Coordinates of C-alpha atoms and ligand atoms in Angstrom, one line a residue:
M1 CA 104.0 128.0 115.8
P2 CA 101.0 128.1 118.2
H3 CA 100.6 131.5 119.8
R4 CA 100.2 132.1 123.5
I5 CA 96.7 133.5 123.0
S6 CA 95.4 130.9 125.5
R7 CA 98.2 131.6 127.9
R8 CA 96.3 133.5 130.7
T9 CA 92.8 132.4 129.7
F10 CA 93.0 129.1 131.5
A11 CA 89.9 128.0 133.3
T12 CA 90.5 126.1 136.5
L13 CA 87.6 123.7 136.1
A14 CA 85.7 125.7 138.6
A15 CA 82.1 124.6 139.3
A16 CA 78.9 125.4 141.0
T17 CA 78.7 126.1 144.7
A18 CA 78.5 129.8 145.3
A19 CA 81.2 131.2 147.5
A20 CA 80.8 134.0 150.0
A21 CA 78.9 136.8 148.3
G22 CA 79.0 140.2 149.8
T23 CA 82.2 139.7 151.9
P24 CA 82.6 143.0 153.8
S25 CA 85.5 145.2 152.9
V26 CA 88.5 144.8 155.1
H27 CA 89.9 148.2 154.3
A28 CA 89.5 151.3 156.2
A29 CA 89.3 154.4 154.1
A30 CA 92.7 156.1 153.6
P31 CA 93.3 159.7 154.4
G32 CA 93.2 162.3 151.7
N33 CA 90.7 162.7 148.9
P34 CA 90.9 159.6 146.7
A35 CA 89.1 161.4 143.9
T36 CA 91.8 164.0 143.4
D37 CA 94.9 162.7 145.0
R38 CA 97.1 161.0 142.4
T39 CA 100.1 160.2 144.5
F40 CA 101.4 156.9 145.9
P41 CA 102.6 156.6 149.5
K42 CA 106.1 157.6 150.1
D43 CA 107.2 154.2 151.2
F44 CA 105.7 152.5 148.2
L45 CA 108.1 149.9 146.9
W46 CA 108.9 150.5 143.2
G47 CA 110.7 147.6 141.5
S48 CA 111.3 145.6 138.3
A49 CA 111.1 141.9 137.7
T50 CA 113.0 139.4 135.7
A51 CA 113.5 135.6 135.7
S52 CA 116.6 133.4 135.5
Y53 CA 116.0 131.6 132.2
Q54 CA 114.7 134.8 130.5
V55 CA 117.8 136.9 131.3
E56 CA 120.8 134.9 132.5
G57 CA 122.2 133.0 129.6
A58 CA 125.4 131.2 130.6
V59 CA 123.5 127.9 130.5
N60 CA 126.6 125.8 130.6
E61 CA 128.6 127.8 133.1
D62 CA 129.6 127.1 136.7
G63 CA 128.0 123.8 136.9
R64 CA 124.4 124.7 136.0
G65 CA 122.3 121.6 135.2
T66 CA 120.0 121.3 132.2
T67 CA 116.4 122.4 132.7
V68 CA 113.1 121.6 131.0
W69 CA 113.4 125.0 129.2
D70 CA 116.8 124.1 127.7
T71 CA 115.3 120.9 126.3
F72 CA 112.1 122.5 125.1
A73 CA 113.7 125.5 123.5
H74 CA 116.1 123.3 121.6
T75 CA 113.3 121.1 120.3
A76 CA 112.5 122.1 116.7
G77 CA 109.2 123.9 116.3
K78 CA 108.5 124.7 119.9
T79 CA 109.5 128.4 120.1
H80 CA 109.2 131.3 117.8
N81 CA 112.1 131.3 115.3
G82 CA 113.7 128.4 117.3
D83 CA 114.8 131.0 119.9
T84 CA 116.4 129.8 123.1
G85 CA 117.6 131.3 126.4
D86 CA 121.2 130.2 125.8
V87 CA 122.4 133.8 125.8
A88 CA 119.3 135.9 126.5
T89 CA 120.4 139.2 127.9
D90 CA 123.6 137.7 129.2
S91 CA 122.7 138.9 132.7
Y92 CA 124.7 136.2 134.4
H93 CA 127.7 138.2 133.4
R94 CA 126.2 141.7 132.9
Y95 CA 124.3 142.0 136.1
P96 CA 126.5 144.9 137.4
E97 CA 125.3 146.9 134.3
D98 CA 121.7 145.8 135.0
I99 CA 121.9 146.9 138.6
A100 CA 123.3 150.3 137.5
I101 CA 120.2 150.7 135.3
M102 CA 118.0 149.9 138.3
K103 CA 119.9 152.4 140.4
D104 CA 119.5 155.1 137.8
L105 CA 115.8 154.4 137.6
G106 CA 115.6 154.9 141.4
L107 CA 114.3 151.3 142.0
K108 CA 113.9 150.4 145.6
T109 CA 113.6 146.7 144.9
C110 CA 114.4 144.0 142.4
R111 CA 112.5 140.8 141.8
F112 CA 114.7 138.1 140.2
S113 CA 114.7 134.3 140.3
I114 CA 117.2 131.7 141.3
A115 CA 117.7 128.9 138.8
W116 CA 117.2 125.7 140.8
S117 CA 119.6 123.8 138.6
R118 CA 122.5 126.2 139.4
I119 CA 122.0 125.2 143.1
F120 CA 121.2 121.5 142.6
P121 CA 122.2 120.7 139.0
T122 CA 120.2 117.4 139.1
G123 CA 117.4 118.8 141.2
T124 CA 118.4 117.0 144.4
G125 CA 121.6 115.6 146.0
Q126 CA 124.9 117.4 145.8
P127 CA 124.6 121.2 145.9
N128 CA 126.8 123.4 143.6
Q129 CA 128.7 126.0 145.6
K130 CA 129.2 128.1 142.5
G131 CA 125.5 128.6 142.2
I132 CA 125.2 129.9 145.7
D133 CA 128.3 132.1 145.2
H134 CA 126.7 133.7 142.1
Y135 CA 123.4 134.6 143.8
R136 CA 125.3 135.9 146.9
K137 CA 127.4 138.2 144.7
F138 CA 124.2 139.4 142.9
A139 CA 122.3 140.0 146.1
E140 CA 125.2 141.8 147.7
A141 CA 125.5 144.1 144.6
L142 CA 121.8 144.9 144.8
L143 CA 122.1 145.7 148.5
A144 CA 125.2 147.9 147.9
A145 CA 123.1 149.8 145.4
G146 CA 120.4 150.3 148.0
I147 CA 118.0 147.9 146.2
Q148 CA 116.1 145.3 148.2
P149 CA 116.2 141.8 146.7
Y150 CA 112.9 139.9 146.2
C151 CA 113.8 136.4 145.3
T152 CA 111.6 133.9 143.4
L153 CA 112.7 130.3 143.9
Y154 CA 111.1 128.8 140.9
H155 CA 110.3 130.6 137.7
W156 CA 109.7 127.5 135.6
D157 CA 113.2 126.2 135.0
L158 CA 112.8 122.7 136.4
P159 CA 115.9 120.6 136.4
Q160 CA 115.5 118.2 133.5
L161 CA 116.5 115.1 135.6
L162 CA 113.4 115.7 137.8
E163 CA 111.2 116.0 134.7
D164 CA 112.7 112.7 133.6
K165 CA 111.2 111.2 136.8
G166 CA 107.8 112.7 136.1
G167 CA 108.3 116.4 136.9
W168 CA 105.2 117.9 138.7
Q169 CA 103.3 114.7 138.0
N170 CA 105.6 113.1 140.6
R171 CA 104.9 114.1 144.3
D172 CA 108.7 113.7 145.0
T173 CA 109.2 116.9 143.0
A174 CA 107.2 118.9 145.6
V175 CA 109.5 117.5 148.3
A176 CA 112.7 118.2 146.3
F177 CA 111.5 121.8 145.7
A178 CA 111.0 122.3 149.4
D179 CA 114.5 120.9 150.1
Y180 CA 116.0 123.2 147.6
A181 CA 114.1 126.2 149.0
G182 CA 115.2 125.4 152.5
Y183 CA 118.8 125.1 151.4
V184 CA 118.8 128.5 149.7
A185 CA 117.3 130.1 152.8
S186 CA 119.9 128.5 155.0
K187 CA 122.8 129.6 152.8
L188 CA 121.6 133.1 151.7
G189 CA 119.4 134.1 154.6
D190 CA 121.8 136.9 155.5
V191 CA 121.3 138.7 152.2
L192 CA 117.8 137.5 151.1
H193 CA 114.9 138.4 153.4
N194 CA 112.0 138.2 151.0
Y195 CA 111.1 135.1 149.1
M196 CA 108.4 134.1 146.6
T197 CA 108.2 130.3 146.4
M198 CA 107.0 130.0 142.8
N199 CA 106.0 132.1 139.9
E200 CA 102.7 131.5 138.2
I201 CA 101.9 128.0 139.1
S202 CA 98.8 128.2 137.0
T203 CA 100.9 129.1 133.9
F204 CA 103.6 126.4 134.1
I205 CA 101.0 123.7 134.9
E206 CA 98.3 124.7 132.4
L207 CA 100.7 125.4 129.6
G208 CA 103.5 123.0 130.4
Y209 CA 101.3 120.0 131.2
G210 CA 97.8 121.0 129.9
N211 CA 98.1 122.4 126.4
G212 CA 101.8 121.8 125.9
L213 CA 102.7 125.3 124.6
H214 CA 105.4 125.6 127.3
A215 CA 108.1 123.2 128.7
P216 CA 107.9 120.3 129.1
G217 CA 105.3 120.4 126.4
L218 CA 102.9 117.7 127.6
Q219 CA 99.2 117.4 127.2
L220 CA 98.0 115.3 130.1
S221 CA 94.5 113.9 130.7
R222 CA 92.3 115.9 133.0
G223 CA 92.9 113.7 136.0
K224 CA 96.7 113.6 135.6
L225 CA 96.7 117.4 135.1
A226 CA 94.7 117.9 138.3
Q227 CA 97.2 115.7 140.2
A228 CA 100.2 117.7 138.8
R229 CA 98.4 120.9 139.8
H230 CA 98.0 119.5 143.3
H231 CA 101.7 118.6 143.5
A232 CA 102.7 122.0 142.4
V233 CA 100.6 123.8 145.1
L234 CA 101.9 121.3 147.6
G235 CA 105.5 122.1 146.6
H236 CA 104.7 125.7 147.3
G237 CA 103.3 124.9 150.7
L238 CA 106.1 122.6 151.7
A239 CA 108.6 125.3 150.5
V240 CA 107.0 127.9 152.7
Q241 CA 107.5 125.6 155.7
A242 CA 111.1 124.8 154.7
I243 CA 112.0 128.5 154.2
R244 CA 110.5 129.3 157.6
A245 CA 112.4 126.4 159.2
H246 CA 115.8 127.7 157.8
S247 CA 115.5 131.4 158.0
K248 CA 115.8 134.1 160.6
P249 CA 112.9 136.0 162.2
G250 CA 111.9 138.9 159.9
T251 CA 112.1 136.8 156.7
K252 CA 109.0 137.2 154.6
V253 CA 107.5 134.5 152.5
G254 CA 104.9 134.8 149.8
S255 CA 104.3 133.7 146.2
A256 CA 103.8 135.4 142.8
E257 CA 100.7 134.0 141.3
N258 CA 99.0 134.8 138.0
L259 CA 95.4 134.6 139.0
S260 CA 92.5 134.8 136.7
A261 CA 92.3 138.6 137.0
I262 CA 88.6 138.8 137.7
T263 CA 87.1 142.2 136.9
P264 CA 83.5 143.2 136.9
V265 CA 82.4 144.0 133.4
Y266 CA 81.4 147.3 134.8
N267 CA 80.9 148.8 138.2
A268 CA 77.4 147.8 139.3
P269 CA 76.6 146.0 142.5
E270 CA 75.4 142.8 140.8
H271 CA 78.6 142.5 138.7
V272 CA 80.8 143.2 141.7
A273 CA 79.0 140.5 143.7
A274 CA 79.5 138.1 140.8
A275 CA 83.2 139.0 140.7
R276 CA 83.6 138.0 144.4
K277 CA 82.3 134.6 143.7
A278 CA 84.2 134.2 140.4
I279 CA 87.6 135.2 141.9
Q280 CA 87.4 132.2 144.2
E281 CA 86.0 129.7 141.8
E282 CA 88.1 130.6 138.8
N283 CA 91.2 130.3 140.9
A284 CA 90.1 127.3 142.8
G285 CA 93.0 125.0 141.8
Y286 CA 95.6 127.7 142.5
L287 CA 95.4 130.9 144.6
N288 CA 92.2 129.9 146.3
V289 CA 93.5 126.6 147.6
M290 CA 96.8 128.3 148.5
R291 CA 95.0 130.9 150.5
T292 CA 92.4 128.7 152.1
G293 CA 94.0 125.2 152.2
K294 CA 90.8 123.8 150.7
Y295 CA 89.5 122.9 147.3
T296 CA 86.1 124.3 146.7
D297 CA 83.2 121.9 146.5
R298 CA 82.5 123.1 143.1
Y299 CA 86.0 122.4 141.9
L300 CA 86.0 118.9 143.3
A301 CA 82.5 118.2 142.0
Q302 CA 83.3 119.4 138.5
L303 CA 86.4 117.1 138.4
G304 CA 84.5 114.2 139.8
A305 CA 86.6 111.0 139.4
D306 CA 89.4 113.2 138.0
A307 CA 89.8 115.1 141.3
P308 CA 93.3 115.0 142.8
K309 CA 94.1 112.6 145.6
F310 CA 95.2 114.4 148.7
T311 CA 95.6 114.1 152.5
S312 CA 94.5 116.6 155.1
E313 CA 98.1 117.0 156.0
E314 CA 98.9 118.1 152.5
M315 CA 96.0 120.5 152.5
R316 CA 97.4 122.1 155.7
A317 CA 100.8 122.5 154.0
I318 CA 99.2 124.0 150.9
G319 CA 97.4 126.6 153.0
S320 CA 100.5 127.6 155.0
P321 CA 100.1 131.2 156.1
L322 CA 102.0 133.7 154.0
D323 CA 103.5 137.1 154.9
F324 CA 102.5 138.7 151.7
Q325 CA 100.8 137.8 148.4
G326 CA 102.2 138.7 145.1
I327 CA 100.0 138.8 142.0
N328 CA 101.0 139.1 138.4
I329 CA 98.4 141.0 136.4
Y330 CA 98.3 141.7 132.7
Q331 CA 94.9 141.4 131.2
P332 CA 91.4 141.4 132.7
A333 CA 89.1 138.4 133.0
F334 CA 85.6 140.1 132.7
V335 CA 82.7 138.7 134.7
R336 CA 79.0 139.5 134.8
A337 CA 76.2 138.5 137.1
S338 CA 74.1 135.6 136.0
N339 CA 71.1 133.6 137.2
N340 CA 72.8 130.3 136.6
A341 CA 73.8 128.1 139.5
D342 CA 77.2 129.8 139.8
G343 CA 75.8 133.3 140.0
Y344 CA 78.3 134.6 137.5
E345 CA 79.5 134.1 134.0
M346 CA 82.8 134.9 132.3
V347 CA 82.6 137.3 129.4
A348 CA 84.5 136.3 126.3
N349 CA 86.1 139.3 124.6
P350 CA 85.0 139.9 121.0
A351 CA 87.6 139.8 118.3
S352 CA 87.5 143.6 118.2
Y353 CA 88.7 144.0 121.8
P354 CA 92.0 145.9 121.8
H355 CA 95.2 144.1 122.9
M356 CA 98.9 144.9 123.1
F357 CA 101.5 143.4 120.8
S358 CA 101.0 139.9 122.3
P359 CA 97.5 138.8 121.2
W360 CA 96.6 137.5 124.6
L361 CA 97.3 140.8 126.3
F362 CA 93.9 142.5 126.3
I363 CA 94.0 146.0 127.7
G364 CA 92.0 146.6 130.8
P365 CA 93.6 149.0 133.2
E366 CA 90.7 148.7 135.7
T367 CA 91.9 145.2 136.5
L368 CA 94.6 146.8 138.6
Y369 CA 91.9 148.3 140.8
W370 CA 89.4 145.5 141.0
T371 CA 91.6 142.4 141.2
P372 CA 93.8 143.5 144.1
K373 CA 90.7 144.9 145.9
L374 CA 88.7 141.7 145.5
A375 CA 91.6 139.4 146.3
C376 CA 92.4 141.3 149.5
E377 CA 88.8 141.3 150.6
V378 CA 88.0 137.7 149.8
W379 CA 91.2 136.1 151.1
G380 CA 91.9 138.6 153.9
I381 CA 95.3 139.6 152.5
K382 CA 97.0 142.2 154.5
E383 CA 100.1 142.8 152.4
M384 CA 100.1 142.6 148.6
Y385 CA 102.6 143.3 145.8
I386 CA 101.9 143.5 142.1
T387 CA 104.8 141.2 141.3
E388 CA 104.4 141.7 137.6
N389 CA 102.7 144.1 135.3
G390 CA 103.7 145.4 131.9
C391 CA 103.2 144.8 128.2
S392 CA 104.8 143.8 124.9
S393 CA 105.3 146.4 122.1
D394 CA 106.7 146.3 118.6
D395 CA 109.6 148.5 119.7
K396 CA 111.8 150.1 117.0
V397 CA 114.9 152.2 117.3
A398 CA 114.2 155.7 115.9
A399 CA 116.7 157.6 113.7
D400 CA 117.9 159.4 116.8
G401 CA 118.7 156.1 118.5
Q402 CA 115.8 156.4 121.0
I403 CA 112.8 154.1 121.4
Y404 CA 109.5 155.9 121.7
D405 CA 107.2 153.2 123.1
S406 CA 104.2 155.4 123.6
D407 CA 101.9 152.4 123.7
R408 CA 103.8 151.0 126.7
V409 CA 103.6 154.4 128.4
M410 CA 99.9 154.5 127.7
Y411 CA 99.5 151.0 129.2
L412 CA 101.5 151.7 132.3
K413 CA 100.0 155.1 132.9
N414 CA 96.5 153.7 132.8
Y415 CA 97.1 150.6 134.8
L416 CA 99.0 152.5 137.5
T417 CA 96.2 155.0 137.7
S418 CA 93.9 152.2 138.6
L419 CA 96.4 150.8 141.1
Q420 CA 96.7 154.3 142.7
R421 CA 92.9 154.3 143.1
A422 CA 93.0 151.0 144.9
V423 CA 95.9 152.1 147.2
S424 CA 94.2 155.5 148.0
E425 CA 91.1 153.6 149.0
G426 CA 93.1 151.5 151.5
V427 CA 93.7 148.3 149.5
P428 CA 97.0 147.1 151.1
V429 CA 99.2 147.0 147.9
K430 CA 102.7 147.9 149.1
G431 CA 104.7 147.7 145.9
Y432 CA 104.8 147.2 142.2
F433 CA 107.3 145.3 140.1
C434 CA 107.3 146.3 136.4
W435 CA 107.8 143.4 134.0
S436 CA 110.4 143.9 132.8
L437 CA 113.6 145.8 133.4
L438 CA 114.9 144.6 130.0
D439 CA 113.6 143.0 126.8
N440 CA 114.2 139.3 127.4
Y441 CA 113.4 135.8 126.3
E442 CA 109.6 135.7 126.2
W443 CA 109.3 131.9 126.4
A444 CA 107.7 130.3 123.4
D445 CA 107.4 133.7 121.8
G446 CA 111.2 134.0 121.7
Y447 CA 112.7 137.5 121.4
E448 CA 110.0 138.9 119.1
K449 CA 107.8 140.1 121.9
R450 CA 109.7 142.8 123.8
F451 CA 108.4 143.5 127.4
G452 CA 111.3 145.6 128.7
I453 CA 111.3 149.3 129.6
T454 CA 115.0 149.0 128.5
Y455 CA 115.7 148.1 124.9
V456 CA 118.2 145.3 124.3
D457 CA 120.0 145.0 121.0
F458 CA 120.4 141.2 121.2
A459 CA 123.3 141.3 118.7
T460 CA 125.5 143.6 120.8
Q461 CA 123.7 143.4 124.2
K462 CA 123.6 147.2 124.2
R463 CA 120.9 148.5 126.6
T464 CA 119.0 151.7 125.9
P465 CA 116.3 153.1 128.1
K466 CA 113.0 153.4 126.3
L467 CA 110.5 156.3 126.7
S468 CA 108.6 154.1 129.2
S469 CA 111.8 153.9 131.3
H470 CA 111.8 157.7 131.5
F471 CA 108.1 157.7 132.4
Y472 CA 108.8 155.1 135.2
K473 CA 111.8 157.0 136.5
N474 CA 109.7 160.2 136.7
L475 CA 106.9 158.4 138.5
I476 CA 109.3 156.9 141.0
S477 CA 111.0 160.2 141.8
T478 CA 107.7 162.1 142.2
G479 CA 105.4 159.4 143.4
A480 CA 102.7 161.1 141.4
L481 CA 100.8 160.3 138.2
Ligands
GCO1 C1 105.0 134.9 133.0 C2 106.1 135.5 133.6 C3 107.0 136.2 132.8 C4 106.6 136.7 131.4 C5 105.7 137.9 131.5 C6 105.2 138.4 130.1 O1 104.0 135.0 133.5 O2 105.1 134.4 131.9 O3 106.2 135.5 134.9 O4 108.0 135.2 132.7 O5 107.6 136.9 130.6 O6 104.6 137.6 132.2 O7 104.5 137.5 129.4

């Protein structure tokens, strides 16, 4: 079974033209003494994140249509142990219990995703009222618990019938996604006020259509892949417009993107300047084009004849202004200054570099300082959320029934210390969503890699808070590290 080692190490075919070096900081210094103050602002939004296919189960209930992940997970040899999301954490039924866990933690917000195929079982056409009813009940239960819903409209579970017509290779999928997004906003706008269009476009495109490690498991040529990438960012942009057209004033729209988490290899002016160039070029096909509405010259030059076909109207849609930007951050992508034409070079980690239980998850807490800071500077972002951060552990239940995941506590403590540094310096990060509330279906890694702060016994569905959950609860209640 191929591992997901390559999962977040995608290169976006970036190329040579240097982007704005030395962009001035947009942040005013925050009050207090950043060197000694270890607290987060009182109104900081603490949350957790999950995704439909990873937690819901109930794949054949209430009219849900088949998705690419159902197909992929049920194809022999595609996932660890042949694991599927058929049951997952059974959260379609057990969400009241999950919300009670969130409430006990003191969470202010919850990031979850809507399964497109529960709303439109075939992707387009006739909507399914039972799907809308389910997410309405879920959102109402969150609100009753004092928890603000943050809804992702697409976390990779594409309706299979759309994939049969080409999936993201087909421009019509982008239009269908926008129609679905607008429909949800029109039906649930009274209970949902914060939307993320898509989760990690870079991951579902590069792994789903590039190296084939994720659904739908294709390995496209470079040109076809670039076109699929374009359709996905276009789908994002059209959905932003559709949500705005169908929602009330005050509704906020953003995305949750897994950018290449550019981090200077160490804090020296030349490496920081290199990182400013790298963050744009290494994310040229995703966040950079979504934030600017332009492909960089370097990106297009490197693709040459394989560059995507696009119109100026599409580019305007892709660059639709957002109210906030979510970024998912796990491992750093180190960069150093270089005399080459790019002005930077990525640093490949040696085999001895430490990682968490997932081999791709290199440990680099400072990425939660540098990446938000550089991203906000370079793209002029005024409101940012860390929409995912967390880690896998080889969790075991101890003789006393508890789970002492000291490695996850180490990871969270150090990453959050870096985040606190960024916030205290005025980087506009307004909240943090821990991945994940519960152990869940980790895609091609099945159930082996546990990312939850709550342990799930998958045989009984019993939930037990881990040591990291107690750490997180304490942090939320005190606001201090
Ligand atoms: C992703 C996700 C989550 C993962 C998490 C841990 O990026 O894959 O948004 O679905 O489970 O990041 O790998």
